[in-house]
Coordinates of C-alpha atoms in Angstrom, one line a residue:
X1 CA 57.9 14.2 24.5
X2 CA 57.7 11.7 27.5
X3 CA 57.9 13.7 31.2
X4 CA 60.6 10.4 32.4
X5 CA 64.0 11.1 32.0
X6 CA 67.2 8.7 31.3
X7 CA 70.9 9.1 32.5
X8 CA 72.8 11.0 30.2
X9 CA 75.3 7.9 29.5
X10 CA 77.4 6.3 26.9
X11 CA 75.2 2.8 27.8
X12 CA 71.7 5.3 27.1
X13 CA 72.8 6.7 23.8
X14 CA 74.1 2.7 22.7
X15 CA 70.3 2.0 24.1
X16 CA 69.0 4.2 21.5
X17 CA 71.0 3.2 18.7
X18 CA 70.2 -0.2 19.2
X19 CA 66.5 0.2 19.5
X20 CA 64.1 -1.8 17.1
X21 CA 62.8 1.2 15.1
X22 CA 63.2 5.0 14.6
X23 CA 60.4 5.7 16.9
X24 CA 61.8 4.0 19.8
X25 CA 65.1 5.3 19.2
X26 CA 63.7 9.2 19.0
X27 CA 61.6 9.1 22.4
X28 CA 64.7 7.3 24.1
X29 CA 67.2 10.2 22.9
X30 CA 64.2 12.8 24.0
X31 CA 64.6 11.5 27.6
X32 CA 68.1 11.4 27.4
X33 CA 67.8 15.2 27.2
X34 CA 65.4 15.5 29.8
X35 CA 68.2 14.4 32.1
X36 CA 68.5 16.9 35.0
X37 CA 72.0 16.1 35.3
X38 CA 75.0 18.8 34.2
X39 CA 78.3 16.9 34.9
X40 CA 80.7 17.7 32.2
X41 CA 79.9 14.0 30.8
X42 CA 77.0 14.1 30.8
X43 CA 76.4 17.6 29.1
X44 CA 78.8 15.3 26.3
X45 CA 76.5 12.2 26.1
X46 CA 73.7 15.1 25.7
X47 CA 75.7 16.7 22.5
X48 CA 75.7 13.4 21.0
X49 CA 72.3 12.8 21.8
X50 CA 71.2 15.9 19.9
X51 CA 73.3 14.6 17.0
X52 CA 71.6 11.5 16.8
X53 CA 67.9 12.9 17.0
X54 CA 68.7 15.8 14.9
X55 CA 69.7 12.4 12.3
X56 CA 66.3 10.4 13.2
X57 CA 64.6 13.3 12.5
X58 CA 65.8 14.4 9.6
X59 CA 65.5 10.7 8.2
X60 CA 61.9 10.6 9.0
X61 CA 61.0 14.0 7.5
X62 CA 59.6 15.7 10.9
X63 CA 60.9 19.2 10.4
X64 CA 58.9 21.1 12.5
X65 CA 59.5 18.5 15.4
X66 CA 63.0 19.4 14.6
X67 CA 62.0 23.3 15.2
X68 CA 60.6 22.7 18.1
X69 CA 63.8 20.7 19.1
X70 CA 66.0 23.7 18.8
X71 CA 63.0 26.1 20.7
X72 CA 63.3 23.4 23.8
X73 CA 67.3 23.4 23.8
X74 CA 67.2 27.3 24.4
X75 CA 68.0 26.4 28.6
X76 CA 70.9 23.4 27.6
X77 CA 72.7 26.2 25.5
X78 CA 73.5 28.0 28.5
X79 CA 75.4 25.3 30.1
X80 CA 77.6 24.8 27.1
X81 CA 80.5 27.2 25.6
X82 CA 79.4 29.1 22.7
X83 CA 81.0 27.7 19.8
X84 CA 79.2 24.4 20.8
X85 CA 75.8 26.3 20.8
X86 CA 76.7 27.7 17.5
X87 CA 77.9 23.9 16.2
X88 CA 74.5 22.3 17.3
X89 CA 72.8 25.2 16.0
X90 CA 74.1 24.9 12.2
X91 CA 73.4 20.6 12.6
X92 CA 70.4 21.2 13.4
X93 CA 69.4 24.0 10.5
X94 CA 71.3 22.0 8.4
X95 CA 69.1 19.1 9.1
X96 CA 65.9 20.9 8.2
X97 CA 67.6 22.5 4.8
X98 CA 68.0 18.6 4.4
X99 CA 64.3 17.7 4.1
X100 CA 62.7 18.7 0.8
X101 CA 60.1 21.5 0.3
X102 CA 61.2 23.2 3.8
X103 CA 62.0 26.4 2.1
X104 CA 59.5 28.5 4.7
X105 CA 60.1 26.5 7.6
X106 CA 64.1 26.9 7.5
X107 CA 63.5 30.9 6.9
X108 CA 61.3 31.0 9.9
X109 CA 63.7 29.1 11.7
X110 CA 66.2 31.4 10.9
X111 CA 64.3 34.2 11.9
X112 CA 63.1 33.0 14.9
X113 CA 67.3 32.2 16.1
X114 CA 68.3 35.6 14.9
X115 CA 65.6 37.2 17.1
X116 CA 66.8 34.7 19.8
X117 CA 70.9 35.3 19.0
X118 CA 70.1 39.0 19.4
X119 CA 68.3 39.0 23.1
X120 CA 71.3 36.6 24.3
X121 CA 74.0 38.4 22.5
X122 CA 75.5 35.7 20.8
X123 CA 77.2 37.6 17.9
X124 CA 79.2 35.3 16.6
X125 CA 76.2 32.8 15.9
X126 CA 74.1 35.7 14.7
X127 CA 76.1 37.0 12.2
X128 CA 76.1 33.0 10.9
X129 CA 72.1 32.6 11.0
X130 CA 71.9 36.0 9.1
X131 CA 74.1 35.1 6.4
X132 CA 72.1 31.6 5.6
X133 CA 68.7 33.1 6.1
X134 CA 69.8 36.0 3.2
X135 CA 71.0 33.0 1.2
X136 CA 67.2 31.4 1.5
X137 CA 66.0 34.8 1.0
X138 CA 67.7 34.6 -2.2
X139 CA 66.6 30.9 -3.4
X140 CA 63.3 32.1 -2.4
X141 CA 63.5 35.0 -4.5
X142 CA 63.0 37.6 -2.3
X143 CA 66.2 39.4 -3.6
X144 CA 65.4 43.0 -1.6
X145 CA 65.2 42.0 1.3
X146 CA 68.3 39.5 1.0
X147 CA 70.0 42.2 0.0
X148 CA 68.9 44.6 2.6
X149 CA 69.9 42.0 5.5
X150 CA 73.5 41.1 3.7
X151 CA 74.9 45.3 3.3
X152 CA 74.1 45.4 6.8
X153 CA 76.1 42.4 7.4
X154 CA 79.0 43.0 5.0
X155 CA 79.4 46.5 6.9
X156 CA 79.5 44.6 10.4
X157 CA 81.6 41.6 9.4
X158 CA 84.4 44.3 8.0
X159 CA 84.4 46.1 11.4
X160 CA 85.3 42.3 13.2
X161 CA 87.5 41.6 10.3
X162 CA 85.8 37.7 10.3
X163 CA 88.1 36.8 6.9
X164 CA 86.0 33.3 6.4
X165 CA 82.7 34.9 7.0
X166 CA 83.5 38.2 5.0
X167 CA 84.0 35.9 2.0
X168 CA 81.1 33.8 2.3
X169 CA 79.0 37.0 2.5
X170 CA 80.7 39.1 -0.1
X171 CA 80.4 35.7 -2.4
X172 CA 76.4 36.0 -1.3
X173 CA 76.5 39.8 -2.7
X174 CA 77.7 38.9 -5.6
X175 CA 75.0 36.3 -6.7
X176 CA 72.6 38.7 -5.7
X177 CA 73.5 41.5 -7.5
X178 CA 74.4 38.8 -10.3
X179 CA 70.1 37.5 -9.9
X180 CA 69.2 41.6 -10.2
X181 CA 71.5 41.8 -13.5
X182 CA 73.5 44.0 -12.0
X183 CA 76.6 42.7 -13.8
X184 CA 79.2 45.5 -12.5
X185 CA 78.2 45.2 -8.4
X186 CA 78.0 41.3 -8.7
X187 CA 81.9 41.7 -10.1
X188 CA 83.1 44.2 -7.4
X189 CA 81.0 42.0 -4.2
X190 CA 83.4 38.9 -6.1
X191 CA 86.4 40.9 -6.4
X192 CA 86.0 41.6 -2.8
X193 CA 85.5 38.3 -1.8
X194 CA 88.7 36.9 -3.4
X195 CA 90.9 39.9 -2.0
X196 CA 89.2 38.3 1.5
X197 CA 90.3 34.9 0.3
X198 CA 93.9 35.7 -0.4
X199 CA 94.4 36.7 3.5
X200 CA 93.3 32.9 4.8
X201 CA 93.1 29.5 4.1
X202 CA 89.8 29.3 2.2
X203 CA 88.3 25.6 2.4
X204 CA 88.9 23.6 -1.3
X205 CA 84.7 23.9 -1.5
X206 CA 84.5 27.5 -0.8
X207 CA 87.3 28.1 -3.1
X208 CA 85.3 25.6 -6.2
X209 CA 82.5 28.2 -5.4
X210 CA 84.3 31.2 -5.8
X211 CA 85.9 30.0 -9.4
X212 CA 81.7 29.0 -10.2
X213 CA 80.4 32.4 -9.5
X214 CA 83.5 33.3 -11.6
X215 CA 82.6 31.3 -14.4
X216 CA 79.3 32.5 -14.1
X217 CA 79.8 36.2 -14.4
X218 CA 82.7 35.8 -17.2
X219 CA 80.4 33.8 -19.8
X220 CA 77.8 36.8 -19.1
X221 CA 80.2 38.9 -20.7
X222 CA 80.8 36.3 -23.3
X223 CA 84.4 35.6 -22.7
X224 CA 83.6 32.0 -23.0
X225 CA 87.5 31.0 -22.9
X226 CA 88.3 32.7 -19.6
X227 CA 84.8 30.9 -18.3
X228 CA 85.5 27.6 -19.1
X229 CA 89.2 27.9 -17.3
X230 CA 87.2 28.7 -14.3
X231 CA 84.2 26.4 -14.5
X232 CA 87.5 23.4 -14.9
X233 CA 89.2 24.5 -12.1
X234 CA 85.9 24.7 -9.8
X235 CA 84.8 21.0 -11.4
X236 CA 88.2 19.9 -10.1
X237 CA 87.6 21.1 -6.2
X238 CA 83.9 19.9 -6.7
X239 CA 84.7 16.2 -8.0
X240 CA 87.7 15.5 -5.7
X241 CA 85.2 16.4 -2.7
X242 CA 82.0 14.8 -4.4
X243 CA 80.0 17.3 -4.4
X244 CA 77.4 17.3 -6.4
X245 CA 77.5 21.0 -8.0
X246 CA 80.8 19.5 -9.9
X247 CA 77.8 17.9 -12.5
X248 CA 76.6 21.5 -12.6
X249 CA 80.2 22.6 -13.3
X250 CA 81.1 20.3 -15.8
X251 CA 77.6 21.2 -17.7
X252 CA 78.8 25.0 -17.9
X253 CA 82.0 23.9 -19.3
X254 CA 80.2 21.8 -22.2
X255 CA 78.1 25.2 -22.8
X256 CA 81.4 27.3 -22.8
X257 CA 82.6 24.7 -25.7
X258 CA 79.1 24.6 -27.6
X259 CA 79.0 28.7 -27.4
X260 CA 82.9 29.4 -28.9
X261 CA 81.6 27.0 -31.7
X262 CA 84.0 24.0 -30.1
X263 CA 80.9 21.6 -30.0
X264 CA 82.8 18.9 -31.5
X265 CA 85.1 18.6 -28.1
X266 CA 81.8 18.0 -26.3
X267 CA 81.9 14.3 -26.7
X268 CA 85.5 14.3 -25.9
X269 CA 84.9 15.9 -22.6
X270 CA 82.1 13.4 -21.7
X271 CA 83.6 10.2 -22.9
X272 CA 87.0 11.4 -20.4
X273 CA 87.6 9.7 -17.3
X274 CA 86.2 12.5 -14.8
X275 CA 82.8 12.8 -17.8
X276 CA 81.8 9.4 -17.2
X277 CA 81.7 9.5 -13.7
X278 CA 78.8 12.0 -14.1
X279 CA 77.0 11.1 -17.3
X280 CA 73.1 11.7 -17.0
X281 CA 70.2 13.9 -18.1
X282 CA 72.3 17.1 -18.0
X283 CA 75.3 16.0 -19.9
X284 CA 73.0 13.8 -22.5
X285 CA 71.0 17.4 -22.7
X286 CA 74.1 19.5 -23.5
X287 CA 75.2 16.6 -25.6
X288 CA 72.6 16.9 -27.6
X289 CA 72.5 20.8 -28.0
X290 CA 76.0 20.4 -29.3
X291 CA 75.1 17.9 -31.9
X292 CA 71.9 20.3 -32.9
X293 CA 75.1 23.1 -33.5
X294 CA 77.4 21.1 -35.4
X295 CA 74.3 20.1 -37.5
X296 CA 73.5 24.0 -37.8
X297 CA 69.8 21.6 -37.2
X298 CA 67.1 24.4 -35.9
X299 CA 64.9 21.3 -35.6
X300 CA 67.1 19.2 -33.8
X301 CA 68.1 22.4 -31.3
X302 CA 64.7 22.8 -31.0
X303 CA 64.1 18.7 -29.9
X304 CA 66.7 19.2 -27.5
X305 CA 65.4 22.1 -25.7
X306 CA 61.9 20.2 -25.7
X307 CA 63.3 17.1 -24.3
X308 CA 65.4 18.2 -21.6
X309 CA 63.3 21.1 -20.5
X310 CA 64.4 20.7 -16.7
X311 CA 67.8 20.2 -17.5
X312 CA 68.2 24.0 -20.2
X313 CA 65.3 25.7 -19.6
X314 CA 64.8 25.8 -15.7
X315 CA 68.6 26.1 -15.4
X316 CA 69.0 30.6 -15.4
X317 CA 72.5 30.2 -16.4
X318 CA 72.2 27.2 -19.3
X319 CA 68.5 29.3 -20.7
X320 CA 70.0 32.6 -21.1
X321 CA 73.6 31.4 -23.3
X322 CA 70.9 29.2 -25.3
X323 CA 68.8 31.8 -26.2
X324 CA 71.3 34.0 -27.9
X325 CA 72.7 30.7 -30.0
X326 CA 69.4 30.1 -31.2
X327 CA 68.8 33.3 -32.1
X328 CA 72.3 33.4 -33.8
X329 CA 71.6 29.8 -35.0
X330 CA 68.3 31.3 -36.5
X331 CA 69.8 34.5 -38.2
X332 CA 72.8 32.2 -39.8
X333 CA 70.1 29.6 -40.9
X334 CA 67.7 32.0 -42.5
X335 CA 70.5 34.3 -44.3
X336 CA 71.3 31.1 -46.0
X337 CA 68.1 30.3 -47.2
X338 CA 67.1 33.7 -48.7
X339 CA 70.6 34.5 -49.7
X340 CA 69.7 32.8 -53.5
X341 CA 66.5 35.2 -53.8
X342 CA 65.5 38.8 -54.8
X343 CA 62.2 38.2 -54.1
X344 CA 60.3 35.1 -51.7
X345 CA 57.3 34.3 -50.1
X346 CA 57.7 33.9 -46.7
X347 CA 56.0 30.6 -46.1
X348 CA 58.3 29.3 -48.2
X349 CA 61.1 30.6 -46.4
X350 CA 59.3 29.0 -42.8
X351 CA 58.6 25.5 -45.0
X352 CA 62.3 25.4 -45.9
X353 CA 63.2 26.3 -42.0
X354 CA 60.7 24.1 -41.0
X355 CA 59.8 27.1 -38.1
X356 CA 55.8 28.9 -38.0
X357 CA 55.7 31.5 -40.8
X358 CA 54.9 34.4 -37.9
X359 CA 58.1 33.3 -36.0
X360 CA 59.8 33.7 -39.0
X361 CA 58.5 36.9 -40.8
X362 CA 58.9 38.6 -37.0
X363 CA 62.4 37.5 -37.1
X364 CA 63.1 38.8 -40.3
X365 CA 61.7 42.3 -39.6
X366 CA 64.2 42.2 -37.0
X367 CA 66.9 41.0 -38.6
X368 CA 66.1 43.9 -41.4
X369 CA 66.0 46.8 -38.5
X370 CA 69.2 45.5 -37.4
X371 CA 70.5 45.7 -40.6
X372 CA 71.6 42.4 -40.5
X373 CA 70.4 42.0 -44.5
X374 CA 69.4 45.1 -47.0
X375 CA 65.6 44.6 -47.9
X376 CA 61.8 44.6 -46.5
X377 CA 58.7 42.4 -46.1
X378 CA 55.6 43.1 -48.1
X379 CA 53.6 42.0 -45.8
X380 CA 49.8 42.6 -48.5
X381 CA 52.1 40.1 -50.8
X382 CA 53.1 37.9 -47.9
X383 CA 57.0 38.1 -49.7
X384 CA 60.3 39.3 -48.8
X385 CA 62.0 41.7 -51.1
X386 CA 65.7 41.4 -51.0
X387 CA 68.1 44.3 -52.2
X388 CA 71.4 43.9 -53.5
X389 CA 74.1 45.3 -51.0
X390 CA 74.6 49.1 -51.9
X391 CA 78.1 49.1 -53.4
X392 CA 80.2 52.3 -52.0
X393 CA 81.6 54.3 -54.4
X394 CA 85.6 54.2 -53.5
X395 CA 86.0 58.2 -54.8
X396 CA 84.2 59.9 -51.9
X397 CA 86.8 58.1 -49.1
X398 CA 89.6 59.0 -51.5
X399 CA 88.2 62.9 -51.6
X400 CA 87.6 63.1 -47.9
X401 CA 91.4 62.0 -47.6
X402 CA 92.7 64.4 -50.0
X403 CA 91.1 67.5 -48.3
X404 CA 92.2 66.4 -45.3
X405 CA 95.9 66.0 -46.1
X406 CA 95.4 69.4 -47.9
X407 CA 94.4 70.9 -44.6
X408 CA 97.7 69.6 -42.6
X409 CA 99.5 71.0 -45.4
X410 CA 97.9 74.3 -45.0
X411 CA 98.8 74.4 -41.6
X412 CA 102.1 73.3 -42.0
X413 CA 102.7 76.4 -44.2
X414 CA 100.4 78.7 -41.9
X415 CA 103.0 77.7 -39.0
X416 CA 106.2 78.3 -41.3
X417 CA 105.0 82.1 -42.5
X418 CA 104.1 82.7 -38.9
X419 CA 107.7 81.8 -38.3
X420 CA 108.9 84.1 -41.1
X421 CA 106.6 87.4 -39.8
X422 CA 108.1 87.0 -36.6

């Protein structure tokens, strides 16, 4: 950073946007803030100065110069009001969070401003820097100690009674508790965060994120209907403001469709006016799971979670509803093949499936101990033996009726002599 300074003016900060190159503009708006002077305008030209370097910066990738940026403005902050500080503060984290593969830097950042928000007793701006750095905690799956910072939080943020915060953080439990599978905490942290919502006006992309997390934890418990309404209302808040998780939105509503066994309404969906606006790899991938499911194809399930790895397997949400319809997939394909034997070889049975005969004879040992069919595996002959269902014989409910109707009739008439005696 150059030792010269500029004036912190209007005709400086048009000097710098005019400059020939993002260098030049940079080192002009770093002597800009060297500028001694602390006139109310000038401490304005020096807001929008940080602005525009925080932008140059971020566009040419320098993140820790971006670090250092908020370390040198430590002495400016205490010439501006609070909420300002805070403002810049946020830009400028949210400028690193910009800049791919900064996952470390932004949580040392974080740390370092908590540290620096605690000696200056900046509460307000604290409680803020806390709440994003146990959200990258979380992303960087380091779920203990997110969780650890955020019940301290929540406990702090109730006394205050900061509605807006309280739901951002309670909406952070809940996706922690949710990454920890613990399904009846992540509901009550959610639950918690919409009772905070109710009391304020809750922005339309907070509110898209609340209906998400809903979505999310509703098609965990498999009521996909209930899901999808959510995951619709949170693509609407997401697609009238752009944002990019409505793709991710309207992906969980296809999967909400393909896992009730509505896979046909997938194209419909996509081929719809708000679909098209976001066809790509992830529709094409759930397009295709839904044809594989109509098809009852193992094969062409199997293709699809091949071809769009990224898009099903390295998505939590997508990977875990997909494994129990293959498996379901699996267990409704294979009962149909053996269903016409008493007695097959189990290759056969994995050439007719078209799956690896060890896949296949371990899924039908399961499907045995879970009593899914009546038989066993001979696994010296290589064969399945299939039994005929046992067929219950109808007198032993019939008996078990009769002596119980006998017994209310003996104490009807126990009750009626003991009326009699007396």
């Amino acid at each position: 950073m150059s030792s010269s300074f500029l004036p912190a003016t209007t005709e400086s900060i048009a000097l710098a946007l005019e400059a020939k190159d993002s260098l030049e503009s940079i080192s002009i708006l770093y002597c800009i803030l060297e500028s001694p002077s602390s006139s109310p305008e000038a401490l304005r030209v020096k807001e929008q100065a940080i602005t525009h370097l925080s932008d140059f910066l971020r566009k040419e990738n320098r993140a820790e110069d971006l670090r250092s940026l908020l370390t040198q403005l430590r002495s400016f902050f205490n010439l501006i009001p609070k909420a300002k500080t805070a403002k810049i503060v946020r830009g400028i984290i949210d400028a690193v969070a910009k800049i791919p593969g900064t996952s470390d830097l932004q949580i040392t950042l974080c740390k370092e401003m908590v540290q620096w928000t605690h000696a200056e007793k900046r509460t307000f701006l604290r409680q803020r820097v806390e709440a994003r750095l146990a959200a990258l905690l979380m992303e960087n799956k380091e779920y203990s100690d997110a969780l650890a910072l955020v019940t301290s939080l929540v406990k702090e943020v109730r006394r205050l009674d900061d509605k807006l915060l309280l739901v951002d953080i309670d909406l952070l439990e809940s996706k922690l508790h949710f990454s920890l599978r613990n399904l009846p905490k992540a509901k009550a942290a959610l639950t918690a965060a919409r009772t905070a919502a109710n009391a304020i006006y809750v922005p339309p992309a907070q509110q898209g994120t609340i209906d998400l997390q809903s979505g999310i934890l509703h098609a965990e418990e498999k009521d996909y209907k209930t899901a999808y309404s959510y995951f619709f209302e949170a693509f609407e808040s997401f697609n009238a403001l752009e944002d990019p998780r409505a793709v991710f939105s309207l992906k969980y509503m296809l999967l909400c469709k393909i896992m009730v066994s509505q896979a046909d309404d997938v194209a419909g969906i996509i081929s719809s006016k708000a679909g098209l606006q976001y066809v790509g790899p992830d529709l094409d991938a759930m397009k295709a799971v839904a044809d594989a499911h109509s098809k009852r194809s193992l094969k062409a399930f199997e293709t699809a979670l091949r071809d769009y790895k990224g898009q099903l397997e390295e998505d939590p949400i997508v990977h875990r509803h997909l494994s129990s319809l293959y498996d379901t997939l699996l267990e409704q394909n294979l009962c149909r093949l053996i269903e016409p034997f008493s007695r097959v070889e189990i290759a056969h049975v994995a050439e007719l499936i078209e799956l690896p005969a060890d896949h296949v004879e371990k899924k039908l040992s399961q499907m045995i101990l879970d009593k899914k069919f009546a038989g066993t595996l001979d696994q010296g002959a290589g064969c399945l033996i299939i039994f005929d269902d046992p067929k219950t014989d109808a007198i032993y409910p019939a008996t078990l009726e009769t002596i119980e109707n006998m017994g209310k009739v003996v104490d009807s008439l126990f009750v009626r002599s003991a009326k009699i005696m007396v």
